[in-house]
mmCIF file of C-alpha atoms and ligand atoms in Angstrom:
data_model
loop_
_atom_site.group_PDB
_atom_site.id
_atom_site.type_symbol
_atom_site.label_atom_id
_atom_site.label_comp_id
_atom_site.label_asym_id
_atom_site.label_seq_id
_atom_site.Cartn_x
_atom_site.Cartn_y
_atom_site.Cartn_z
ATOM 1 C CA UNK A 22 93.205 98.289 133.095
ATOM 2 C CA UNK A 23 90.921 97.876 136.051
ATOM 3 C CA UNK A 24 89.966 94.258 136.067
ATOM 4 C CA UNK A 25 89.536 91.596 133.459
ATOM 5 C CA UNK A 26 87.192 88.740 133.985
ATOM 6 C CA UNK A 27 87.279 85.523 132.076
ATOM 7 C CA UNK A 28 85.417 82.289 131.618
ATOM 8 C CA UNK A 29 87.085 78.923 131.400
ATOM 9 C CA UNK A 30 84.878 76.938 129.070
ATOM 10 C CA UNK A 31 84.987 73.137 129.311
ATOM 11 C CA UNK A 32 87.410 73.122 132.252
ATOM 12 C CA UNK A 33 87.727 69.358 131.851
ATOM 13 C CA UNK A 34 89.552 69.737 128.512
ATOM 14 C CA UNK A 35 88.560 70.115 124.892
ATOM 15 C CA UNK A 36 84.965 70.947 123.984
ATOM 16 C CA UNK A 37 82.450 68.552 122.509
ATOM 17 C CA UNK A 38 81.285 67.922 118.962
ATOM 18 C CA UNK A 39 80.730 70.917 116.771
ATOM 19 C CA UNK A 40 77.353 71.179 115.066
ATOM 20 C CA UNK A 41 76.404 73.200 112.034
ATOM 21 C CA UNK A 42 78.409 71.329 109.433
ATOM 22 C CA UNK A 43 76.096 71.713 106.474
ATOM 23 C CA UNK A 44 75.735 75.496 106.654
ATOM 24 C CA UNK A 45 79.492 75.825 106.244
ATOM 25 C CA UNK A 46 80.109 73.353 103.485
ATOM 26 C CA UNK A 47 79.009 75.378 100.516
ATOM 27 C CA UNK A 48 81.476 75.088 97.658
ATOM 28 C CA UNK A 49 82.847 78.097 95.838
ATOM 29 C CA UNK A 50 83.185 80.633 98.651
ATOM 30 C CA UNK A 51 86.938 81.089 98.247
ATOM 31 C CA UNK A 52 86.748 81.340 94.452
ATOM 32 C CA UNK A 53 83.959 83.902 94.783
ATOM 33 C CA UNK A 54 86.000 86.056 97.174
ATOM 34 C CA UNK A 55 88.963 85.890 94.835
ATOM 35 C CA UNK A 56 86.736 87.427 92.149
ATOM 36 C CA UNK A 57 85.970 90.548 94.228
ATOM 37 C CA UNK A 58 87.634 93.893 93.506
ATOM 38 C CA UNK A 59 90.771 94.272 95.658
ATOM 39 C CA UNK A 60 90.646 90.527 96.125
ATOM 40 C CA UNK A 61 94.160 89.698 97.337
ATOM 41 C CA UNK A 62 94.278 87.879 100.669
ATOM 42 C CA UNK A 63 94.945 90.270 103.533
ATOM 43 C CA UNK A 64 98.474 90.102 104.963
ATOM 44 C CA UNK A 65 99.463 87.752 107.772
ATOM 45 C CA UNK A 66 102.189 89.556 109.693
ATOM 46 C CA UNK A 67 104.604 88.008 112.145
ATOM 47 C CA UNK A 68 105.140 90.489 114.972
ATOM 48 C CA UNK A 69 108.364 89.264 116.575
ATOM 49 C CA UNK A 70 108.642 92.327 118.834
ATOM 50 C CA UNK A 71 105.189 91.776 120.333
ATOM 51 C CA UNK A 72 105.929 88.072 120.816
ATOM 52 C CA UNK A 73 109.121 88.965 122.706
ATOM 53 C CA UNK A 74 107.319 91.548 124.857
ATOM 54 C CA UNK A 75 104.592 89.076 125.786
ATOM 55 C CA UNK A 76 106.871 86.078 126.296
ATOM 56 C CA UNK A 77 105.423 84.042 123.435
ATOM 57 C CA UNK A 78 107.124 82.100 120.662
ATOM 58 C CA UNK A 79 105.267 83.825 117.842
ATOM 59 C CA UNK A 80 102.486 86.360 117.403
ATOM 60 C CA UNK A 81 100.743 86.498 114.038
ATOM 61 C CA UNK A 82 98.426 89.318 113.000
ATOM 62 C CA UNK A 83 95.841 88.856 110.279
ATOM 63 C CA UNK A 84 95.335 92.400 109.023
ATOM 64 C CA UNK A 85 91.728 92.826 107.950
ATOM 65 C CA UNK A 86 92.107 96.610 107.847
ATOM 66 C CA UNK A 87 93.358 95.951 104.343
ATOM 67 C CA UNK A 88 90.401 93.866 103.155
ATOM 68 C CA UNK A 89 88.966 94.926 99.769
ATOM 69 C CA UNK A 90 89.228 98.686 100.464
ATOM 70 C CA UNK A 91 86.484 98.512 103.121
ATOM 71 C CA UNK A 92 88.825 98.330 106.130
ATOM 72 C CA UNK A 93 87.167 95.303 107.766
ATOM 73 C CA UNK A 94 86.583 91.566 107.296
ATOM 74 C CA UNK A 95 82.820 91.995 107.117
ATOM 75 C CA UNK A 96 82.735 92.166 103.317
ATOM 76 C CA UNK A 97 83.519 88.425 103.273
ATOM 77 C CA UNK A 98 80.110 87.667 104.764
ATOM 78 C CA UNK A 99 77.882 90.294 103.169
ATOM 79 C CA UNK A 100 79.288 89.852 99.663
ATOM 80 C CA UNK A 101 78.803 86.086 99.750
ATOM 81 C CA UNK A 102 75.242 86.403 101.087
ATOM 82 C CA UNK A 103 74.279 88.974 98.435
ATOM 83 C CA UNK A 104 75.815 86.816 95.713
ATOM 84 C CA UNK A 105 73.946 83.720 96.926
ATOM 85 C CA UNK A 106 70.640 85.539 97.317
ATOM 86 C CA UNK A 107 70.812 87.070 93.849
ATOM 87 C CA UNK A 108 71.669 83.694 92.354
ATOM 88 C CA UNK A 109 68.409 82.361 93.796
ATOM 89 C CA UNK A 110 66.337 85.506 93.232
ATOM 90 C CA UNK A 111 67.837 87.866 90.649
ATOM 91 C CA UNK A 112 64.874 90.242 90.946
ATOM 92 C CA UNK A 113 65.845 91.511 94.416
ATOM 93 C CA UNK A 114 65.994 95.311 94.191
ATOM 94 C CA UNK A 115 66.693 96.425 97.778
ATOM 95 C CA UNK A 116 68.792 94.925 100.558
ATOM 96 C CA UNK A 117 68.434 96.149 104.141
ATOM 97 C CA UNK A 118 70.363 95.691 107.366
ATOM 98 C CA UNK A 119 71.185 97.018 110.816
ATOM 99 C CA UNK A 120 74.804 97.701 111.720
ATOM 100 C CA UNK A 121 77.286 99.172 114.154
ATOM 101 C CA UNK A 122 79.240 100.182 111.045
ATOM 102 C CA UNK A 123 81.298 97.532 109.334
ATOM 103 C CA UNK A 124 78.594 95.103 108.296
ATOM 104 C CA UNK A 125 76.525 97.984 106.899
ATOM 105 C CA UNK A 126 79.507 99.240 104.933
ATOM 106 C CA UNK A 127 80.014 95.713 103.632
ATOM 107 C CA UNK A 128 76.392 95.247 102.636
ATOM 108 C CA UNK A 129 76.233 98.657 100.950
ATOM 109 C CA UNK A 130 79.418 97.858 99.016
ATOM 110 C CA UNK A 131 78.130 94.448 97.948
ATOM 111 C CA UNK A 132 74.752 95.902 96.895
ATOM 112 C CA UNK A 133 76.494 98.553 94.829
ATOM 113 C CA UNK A 134 78.655 95.953 93.103
ATOM 114 C CA UNK A 135 75.432 94.368 91.872
ATOM 115 C CA UNK A 136 73.709 97.714 91.152
ATOM 116 C CA UNK A 137 71.138 97.110 93.893
ATOM 117 C CA UNK A 138 69.832 99.532 96.528
ATOM 118 C CA UNK A 139 70.896 99.254 100.186
ATOM 119 C CA UNK A 140 69.055 100.649 103.209
ATOM 120 C CA UNK A 141 71.132 100.659 106.394
ATOM 121 C CA UNK A 142 69.902 101.324 109.937
ATOM 122 C CA UNK A 143 72.376 102.358 112.649
ATOM 123 C CA UNK A 144 72.022 102.682 116.437
ATOM 124 C CA UNK A 145 72.213 105.867 118.510
ATOM 125 C CA UNK A 146 75.681 107.212 119.135
ATOM 126 C CA UNK A 147 77.075 106.008 115.810
ATOM 127 C CA UNK A 148 80.150 108.030 114.770
ATOM 128 C CA UNK A 149 79.351 110.452 111.955
ATOM 129 C CA UNK A 150 82.286 109.223 109.897
ATOM 130 C CA UNK A 151 80.856 105.694 109.908
ATOM 131 C CA UNK A 152 77.497 107.007 108.663
ATOM 132 C CA UNK A 153 79.131 109.096 105.932
ATOM 133 C CA UNK A 154 81.300 106.206 104.713
ATOM 134 C CA UNK A 155 78.203 104.124 104.099
ATOM 135 C CA UNK A 156 76.293 107.006 102.501
ATOM 136 C CA UNK A 157 79.209 107.554 100.133
ATOM 137 C CA UNK A 158 78.464 104.152 98.580
ATOM 138 C CA UNK A 159 75.024 105.446 97.578
ATOM 139 C CA UNK A 160 73.172 103.601 100.349
ATOM 140 C CA UNK A 161 70.299 105.131 102.304
ATOM 141 C CA UNK A 162 71.343 105.379 105.980
ATOM 142 C CA UNK A 163 69.040 106.063 108.910
ATOM 143 C CA UNK A 164 70.422 106.534 112.432
ATOM 144 C CA UNK A 165 67.874 105.552 115.084
ATOM 145 C CA UNK A 166 67.562 106.635 118.719
ATOM 146 C CA UNK A 167 67.791 103.057 120.032
ATOM 147 C CA UNK A 168 70.519 100.517 120.814
ATOM 148 C CA UNK A 169 71.940 97.889 118.463
ATOM 149 C CA UNK A 170 69.531 95.056 119.347
ATOM 150 C CA UNK A 171 66.528 97.347 118.871
ATOM 151 C CA UNK A 172 68.000 98.584 115.580
ATOM 152 C CA UNK A 173 68.166 94.986 114.352
ATOM 153 C CA UNK A 174 64.486 94.487 115.223
ATOM 154 C CA UNK A 175 63.581 97.729 113.450
ATOM 155 C CA UNK A 176 65.511 96.742 110.311
ATOM 156 C CA UNK A 177 63.820 93.316 110.238
ATOM 157 C CA UNK A 178 60.327 94.773 110.680
ATOM 158 C CA UNK A 179 60.881 97.519 108.093
ATOM 159 C CA UNK A 180 62.308 95.094 105.544
ATOM 160 C CA UNK A 181 59.330 92.787 106.050
ATOM 161 C CA UNK A 182 56.858 95.651 105.606
ATOM 162 C CA UNK A 183 58.582 97.123 102.546
ATOM 163 C CA UNK A 184 59.373 93.848 100.798
ATOM 164 C CA UNK A 185 63.135 94.406 101.072
ATOM 165 C CA UNK A 186 65.592 91.543 101.568
ATOM 166 C CA UNK A 187 67.157 91.595 105.022
ATOM 167 C CA UNK A 188 70.852 90.678 105.087
ATOM 168 C CA UNK A 189 71.577 90.563 108.798
ATOM 169 C CA UNK A 190 74.782 89.199 110.286
ATOM 170 C CA UNK A 191 73.031 87.773 113.311
ATOM 171 C CA UNK A 192 70.411 85.010 113.529
ATOM 172 C CA UNK A 193 67.339 84.412 115.655
ATOM 173 C CA UNK A 194 64.761 81.620 115.580
ATOM 174 C CA UNK A 195 63.054 81.878 112.196
ATOM 175 C CA UNK A 196 65.825 83.969 110.585
ATOM 176 C CA UNK A 197 68.835 81.739 110.147
ATOM 177 C CA UNK A 198 69.503 81.104 106.454
ATOM 178 C CA UNK A 199 71.103 84.430 105.525
ATOM 179 C CA UNK A 200 73.213 84.699 108.713
ATOM 180 C CA UNK A 201 74.503 81.176 107.973
ATOM 181 C CA UNK A 202 75.673 82.396 104.555
ATOM 182 C CA UNK A 203 77.411 85.356 106.201
ATOM 183 C CA UNK A 204 79.057 83.115 108.792
ATOM 184 C CA UNK A 205 80.219 80.797 106.016
ATOM 185 C CA UNK A 206 81.686 83.769 104.145
ATOM 186 C CA UNK A 207 83.920 84.553 107.124
ATOM 187 C CA UNK A 208 85.641 81.170 106.693
ATOM 188 C CA UNK A 209 87.777 82.691 103.948
ATOM 189 C CA UNK A 210 89.700 84.657 106.571
ATOM 190 C CA UNK A 211 90.702 81.486 108.438
ATOM 191 C CA UNK A 212 91.405 79.554 105.237
ATOM 192 C CA UNK A 213 93.742 82.328 104.146
ATOM 193 C CA UNK A 214 95.594 82.137 107.470
ATOM 194 C CA UNK A 215 95.999 78.379 107.082
ATOM 195 C CA UNK A 216 97.349 78.843 103.571
ATOM 196 C CA UNK A 217 99.660 81.622 104.689
ATOM 197 C CA UNK A 218 100.994 79.400 107.486
ATOM 198 C CA UNK A 219 101.219 76.450 105.094
ATOM 199 C CA UNK A 220 99.170 74.631 107.672
ATOM 200 C CA UNK A 221 96.285 72.789 106.048
ATOM 201 C CA UNK A 222 95.465 69.390 107.502
ATOM 202 C CA UNK A 223 98.390 68.753 109.865
ATOM 203 C CA UNK A 224 99.955 71.060 112.449
ATOM 204 C CA UNK A 225 97.800 74.194 112.561
ATOM 205 C CA UNK A 226 100.939 76.291 113.087
ATOM 206 C CA UNK A 227 99.255 78.190 115.914
ATOM 207 C CA UNK A 228 98.373 77.302 119.503
ATOM 208 C CA UNK A 229 95.962 80.092 120.391
ATOM 209 C CA UNK A 230 93.439 82.223 118.489
ATOM 210 C CA UNK A 231 91.743 85.299 119.966
ATOM 211 C CA UNK A 232 88.289 85.760 118.445
ATOM 212 C CA UNK A 233 86.519 89.110 118.922
ATOM 213 C CA UNK A 234 82.778 88.783 119.509
ATOM 214 C CA UNK A 235 79.935 91.162 118.738
ATOM 215 C CA UNK A 236 77.093 88.789 117.886
ATOM 216 C CA UNK A 237 79.551 85.890 117.551
ATOM 217 C CA UNK A 238 79.329 85.095 113.820
ATOM 218 C CA UNK A 239 83.032 85.618 113.156
ATOM 219 C CA UNK A 240 84.012 83.616 116.225
ATOM 220 C CA UNK A 241 81.625 80.816 115.246
ATOM 221 C CA UNK A 242 83.313 80.579 111.842
ATOM 222 C CA UNK A 243 86.685 80.457 113.613
ATOM 223 C CA UNK A 244 85.503 77.727 115.966
ATOM 224 C CA UNK A 245 84.083 75.658 113.134
ATOM 225 C CA UNK A 246 87.160 76.041 110.947
ATOM 226 C CA UNK A 247 89.685 75.054 113.587
ATOM 227 C CA UNK A 248 87.702 72.139 114.991
ATOM 228 C CA UNK A 249 87.010 70.690 111.554
ATOM 229 C CA UNK A 250 90.448 71.350 110.114
ATOM 230 C CA UNK A 251 92.604 70.139 112.982
ATOM 231 C CA UNK A 252 90.539 68.023 115.416
ATOM 232 C CA UNK A 253 92.384 67.647 118.734
ATOM 233 C CA UNK A 254 95.495 69.303 117.299
ATOM 234 C CA UNK A 255 93.522 72.507 116.946
ATOM 235 C CA UNK A 256 94.642 75.728 118.628
ATOM 236 C CA UNK A 257 92.911 76.910 121.795
ATOM 237 C CA UNK A 258 90.101 79.317 120.972
ATOM 238 C CA UNK A 259 89.260 82.305 123.171
ATOM 239 C CA UNK A 260 86.465 84.830 122.630
ATOM 240 C CA UNK A 261 86.979 88.517 123.412
ATOM 241 C CA UNK A 262 84.103 90.846 124.332
ATOM 242 C CA UNK A 263 83.822 94.367 125.719
ATOM 243 C CA UNK A 264 82.916 94.231 129.407
ATOM 244 C CA UNK A 265 79.921 96.467 128.635
ATOM 245 C CA UNK A 266 78.534 94.117 125.989
ATOM 246 C CA UNK A 267 79.357 90.666 127.330
ATOM 247 C CA UNK A 268 76.391 88.757 125.926
ATOM 248 C CA UNK A 269 78.468 85.678 125.141
ATOM 249 C CA UNK A 270 80.158 85.577 128.547
ATOM 250 C CA UNK A 271 76.746 85.945 130.223
ATOM 251 C CA UNK A 272 75.393 83.133 128.061
ATOM 252 C CA UNK A 273 78.356 80.830 128.735
ATOM 253 C CA UNK A 274 78.026 81.503 132.469
ATOM 254 C CA UNK A 275 74.299 80.721 132.355
ATOM 255 C CA UNK A 276 74.667 77.718 130.035
ATOM 256 C CA UNK A 277 72.003 79.189 127.757
ATOM 257 C CA UNK A 278 71.605 82.288 125.574
ATOM 258 C CA UNK A 279 71.212 85.492 127.588
ATOM 259 C CA UNK A 280 70.780 89.036 126.324
ATOM 260 C CA UNK A 281 72.505 91.850 128.197
ATOM 261 C CA UNK A 282 72.127 95.618 128.169
ATOM 262 C CA UNK A 283 74.871 97.138 126.028
ATOM 263 C CA UNK A 284 75.125 100.704 127.338
ATOM 264 C CA UNK A 285 78.123 101.637 125.226
ATOM 265 C CA UNK A 286 81.764 100.806 124.631
ATOM 266 C CA UNK A 287 84.671 102.220 122.687
ATOM 267 C CA UNK A 288 84.595 98.957 120.721
ATOM 268 C CA UNK A 289 81.514 99.977 118.715
ATOM 269 C CA UNK A 290 81.689 96.971 116.391
ATOM 270 C CA UNK A 291 81.407 94.639 119.379
ATOM 271 C CA UNK A 292 78.588 96.545 121.083
ATOM 272 C CA UNK A 293 75.910 93.860 120.778
ATOM 273 C CA UNK A 294 73.556 92.544 123.459
ATOM 274 C CA UNK A 295 72.541 89.173 122.017
ATOM 275 C CA UNK A 296 74.501 86.252 120.566
ATOM 276 C CA UNK A 297 73.446 85.004 117.135
ATOM 277 C CA UNK A 298 71.268 81.889 117.569
ATOM 278 C CA UNK A 299 73.310 79.894 115.041
ATOM 279 C CA UNK A 300 76.643 81.003 116.489
ATOM 280 C CA UNK A 301 75.671 80.068 120.046
ATOM 281 C CA UNK A 302 75.923 76.237 119.860
ATOM 282 C CA UNK A 303 79.309 76.461 118.145
ATOM 283 C CA UNK A 304 80.645 78.927 120.694
ATOM 284 C CA UNK A 305 79.217 77.004 123.648
ATOM 285 C CA UNK A 306 80.708 73.716 122.501
ATOM 286 C CA UNK A 307 83.859 74.835 120.773
ATOM 287 C CA UNK A 308 85.429 77.702 122.706
ATOM 288 C CA UNK A 309 88.049 77.143 125.377
ATOM 289 C CA UNK A 310 87.468 80.443 127.103
ATOM 290 C CA UNK A 311 86.209 84.008 126.942
ATOM 291 C CA UNK A 312 87.581 87.330 128.143
ATOM 292 C CA UNK A 313 85.824 90.533 129.072
ATOM 293 C CA UNK A 314 87.868 93.537 128.089
ATOM 294 C CA UNK A 315 87.687 97.052 129.533
ATOM 295 C CA UNK A 316 87.769 99.957 127.100
ATOM 296 C CA UNK A 317 90.990 101.340 128.544
ATOM 297 C CA UNK A 318 92.941 98.277 127.376
ATOM 298 C CA UNK A 319 92.234 99.163 123.746
ATOM 299 C CA UNK A 320 94.112 102.427 122.946
ATOM 300 C CA UNK A 321 97.504 100.992 124.015
ATOM 301 C CA UNK A 322 96.938 98.081 121.627
ATOM 302 C CA UNK A 323 96.002 100.504 118.819
ATOM 303 C CA UNK A 324 99.245 102.390 119.497
ATOM 304 C CA UNK A 325 101.280 99.172 119.596
ATOM 305 C CA UNK A 326 99.918 98.315 116.152
ATOM 306 C CA UNK A 327 100.759 101.817 114.903
ATOM 307 C CA UNK A 328 104.340 101.395 116.137
ATOM 308 C CA UNK A 329 104.960 98.215 114.175
ATOM 309 C CA UNK A 330 107.292 98.427 111.180
ATOM 310 C CA UNK A 331 105.477 98.810 108.815
ATOM 311 C CA UNK A 332 102.610 100.274 110.837
ATOM 312 C CA UNK A 333 99.322 98.424 111.161
ATOM 313 C CA UNK A 334 96.230 100.633 111.337
ATOM 314 C CA UNK A 335 93.851 99.211 113.910
ATOM 315 C CA UNK A 336 90.529 100.757 114.915
ATOM 316 C CA UNK A 337 88.889 100.530 118.326
ATOM 317 C CA UNK A 338 87.172 97.198 117.688
ATOM 318 C CA UNK A 339 90.018 95.941 115.538
ATOM 319 C CA UNK A 340 92.504 96.161 118.391
ATOM 320 C CA UNK A 341 90.436 94.083 120.834
ATOM 321 C CA UNK A 342 92.299 90.860 120.040
ATOM 322 C CA UNK A 343 95.753 92.277 120.703
ATOM 323 C CA UNK A 344 94.494 94.071 123.817
ATOM 324 C CA UNK A 345 93.092 90.784 125.087
ATOM 325 C CA UNK A 346 96.264 88.858 124.282
ATOM 326 C CA UNK A 347 98.279 91.448 126.201
ATOM 327 C CA UNK A 348 95.987 91.154 129.224
ATOM 328 C CA UNK A 349 96.009 87.380 129.000
ATOM 329 C CA UNK A 350 99.793 87.288 129.156
ATOM 330 C CA UNK A 351 100.329 90.027 131.721
ATOM 331 C CA UNK A 352 97.442 89.933 134.204
ATOM 332 C CA UNK A 353 97.990 87.780 137.293
ATOM 333 C CA UNK A 354 94.215 87.432 137.617
ATOM 334 C CA UNK A 355 94.241 85.493 134.367
ATOM 335 C CA UNK A 356 96.721 82.854 135.488
ATOM 336 C CA UNK A 357 94.006 80.128 135.645
ATOM 337 C CA UNK A 358 92.928 80.824 132.079
ATOM 338 C CA UNK A 359 96.564 80.925 130.945
ATOM 339 C CA UNK A 360 97.078 77.498 132.497
ATOM 340 C CA UNK A 361 93.890 76.141 130.941
ATOM 341 C CA UNK A 362 95.130 77.344 127.561
ATOM 342 C CA UNK A 363 98.495 75.679 128.200
ATOM 343 C CA UNK A 364 100.386 78.780 127.138
ATOM 344 C CA UNK A 365 104.144 78.388 127.157
ATOM 345 C CA UNK A 366 107.118 80.534 126.113
ATOM 346 C CA UNK A 367 107.124 78.889 122.687
ATOM 347 C CA UNK A 368 103.353 79.206 122.087
ATOM 348 C CA UNK A 369 102.199 80.709 118.812
ATOM 349 C CA UNK A 370 99.225 83.087 118.933
ATOM 350 C CA UNK A 371 97.016 84.511 116.206
ATOM 351 C CA UNK A 372 95.195 87.814 116.623
ATOM 352 C CA UNK A 373 92.846 89.336 114.093
ATOM 353 C CA UNK A 374 93.023 93.043 113.412
ATOM 354 C CA UNK A 375 89.400 93.056 112.319
ATOM 355 C CA UNK A 376 89.119 96.758 111.458
ATOM 356 C CA UNK A 377 91.184 99.756 110.371
ATOM 357 C CA UNK A 378 90.475 103.424 111.092
ATOM 358 C CA UNK A 379 86.775 103.370 110.260
ATOM 359 C CA UNK A 380 86.313 106.474 112.442
ATOM 360 C CA UNK A 381 89.455 108.446 111.536
ATOM 361 C CA UNK A 382 88.951 111.269 114.082
ATOM 362 C CA UNK A 383 88.735 108.814 116.992
ATOM 363 C CA UNK A 384 91.722 106.941 115.601
ATOM 364 C CA UNK A 385 93.825 110.110 115.460
ATOM 365 C CA UNK A 386 92.740 111.095 118.965
ATOM 366 C CA UNK A 387 93.590 107.718 120.512
ATOM 367 C CA UNK A 388 96.717 106.928 118.532
ATOM 368 C CA UNK A 389 98.263 110.301 117.778
ATOM 369 C CA UNK A 390 96.730 112.429 120.559
ATOM 370 C CA UNK A 391 95.237 114.766 117.951
ATOM 371 C CA UNK A 392 91.959 116.349 119.069
ATOM 372 C CA UNK A 393 89.792 117.727 116.291
ATOM 373 C CA UNK A 394 87.071 120.324 116.866
HETATM 374 C C1 PLP B 6 85.670 95.380 113.657
HETATM 375 C C2 PLP B 6 84.842 94.235 114.108
HETATM 376 N N1 PLP B 6 85.436 93.227 114.745
HETATM 377 C C3 PLP B 6 84.722 92.171 115.170
HETATM 378 C C4 PLP B 6 83.351 92.094 114.988
HETATM 379 C C5 PLP B 6 82.621 90.934 115.559
HETATM 380 O O1 PLP B 6 81.935 90.147 114.638
HETATM 381 P P1 PLP B 6 80.596 89.417 115.062
HETATM 382 O O2 PLP B 6 79.538 90.473 115.223
HETATM 383 O O3 PLP B 6 80.340 88.450 113.976
HETATM 384 O O4 PLP B 6 80.849 88.763 116.373
HETATM 385 C C6 PLP B 6 82.704 93.143 114.323
HETATM 386 C C7 PLP B 6 81.266 93.108 114.082
HETATM 387 O O5 PLP B 6 80.666 94.062 113.636
HETATM 388 C C8 PLP B 6 83.470 94.243 113.865
HETATM 389 O O6 PLP B 6 82.898 95.269 113.220
#
């Protein structure tokens, strides 16, 4: 690890009021997710060994690698949005999106469940395995020679021209309804954790949550859930971004949304240059801090997951939370953030393993040292 920068958000204490209530309060999301194939809640694992190594009371891992056979949490958002859209407009024939991988896989899977067509655009440098996974669902996949932000613009323009329905997991002024559905769908993950901890209403059972950020939709759902469920007893909430795609950190530092160049990171699912416009106010007001993570912190976290008993399979983006927690607890440079978060030897932390081995060759190379030709 070279260096790890962080932002202390609201240094004076807890953040302000959290907007965006109505978009999240749709009934029926949990029941809908329980109706999906492979619907069981993903496991919440207590990793006592990691807690001991890091000097924490407890470390919990929510293992989204085992979500509905798609190896990532993203199906929670895309499936709910597709369901909602078809309820309003059953005649939709084609859904389209841009993706770094997991959202596209989720949308293609949801479209197939409803016997609809999916068209998925992916940015340059996308791992072949991630393209093939999505194609295997029957979706049309096109890999472009541009970065993620430009791919999103291309998907939106093409969908508009062709009369397809765009299901994008990030919002911008004028395109906010569908991303709000997706963000709301992600709440199921946090509700499951609360149920698994037996923690609804009173003591949240955790003191710290690490929230990985690409465009910030998942983190915004996490912020909303914890603020509204627990008020000032809520856990501290910290965003995690790749150093090379720190659009949220740049925005928090500036006090307003800022796009950044995202030249590439191992954490492909987090390689986004612009924060979702509906996530931004929640993240600005509700986060306690943000970390920028270097790529080289990730493989050790993937290996630590693999060494758990039983093993947890964690892909490059999936392991960002554990990598960040490790840095947070071990880096002297992060002492101010540690203090701000009031971490103590009995603190209980939650990390999300947001993705399994969605690029198996890279996984084997980083975790097992196996190089394939
Ligand atoms: C594995 C993984 N983790 C985390 C995220 C971050 O989610 P969001 O883009 O909503 O911030 C993504 C997004 O694609 C992802 O694929």
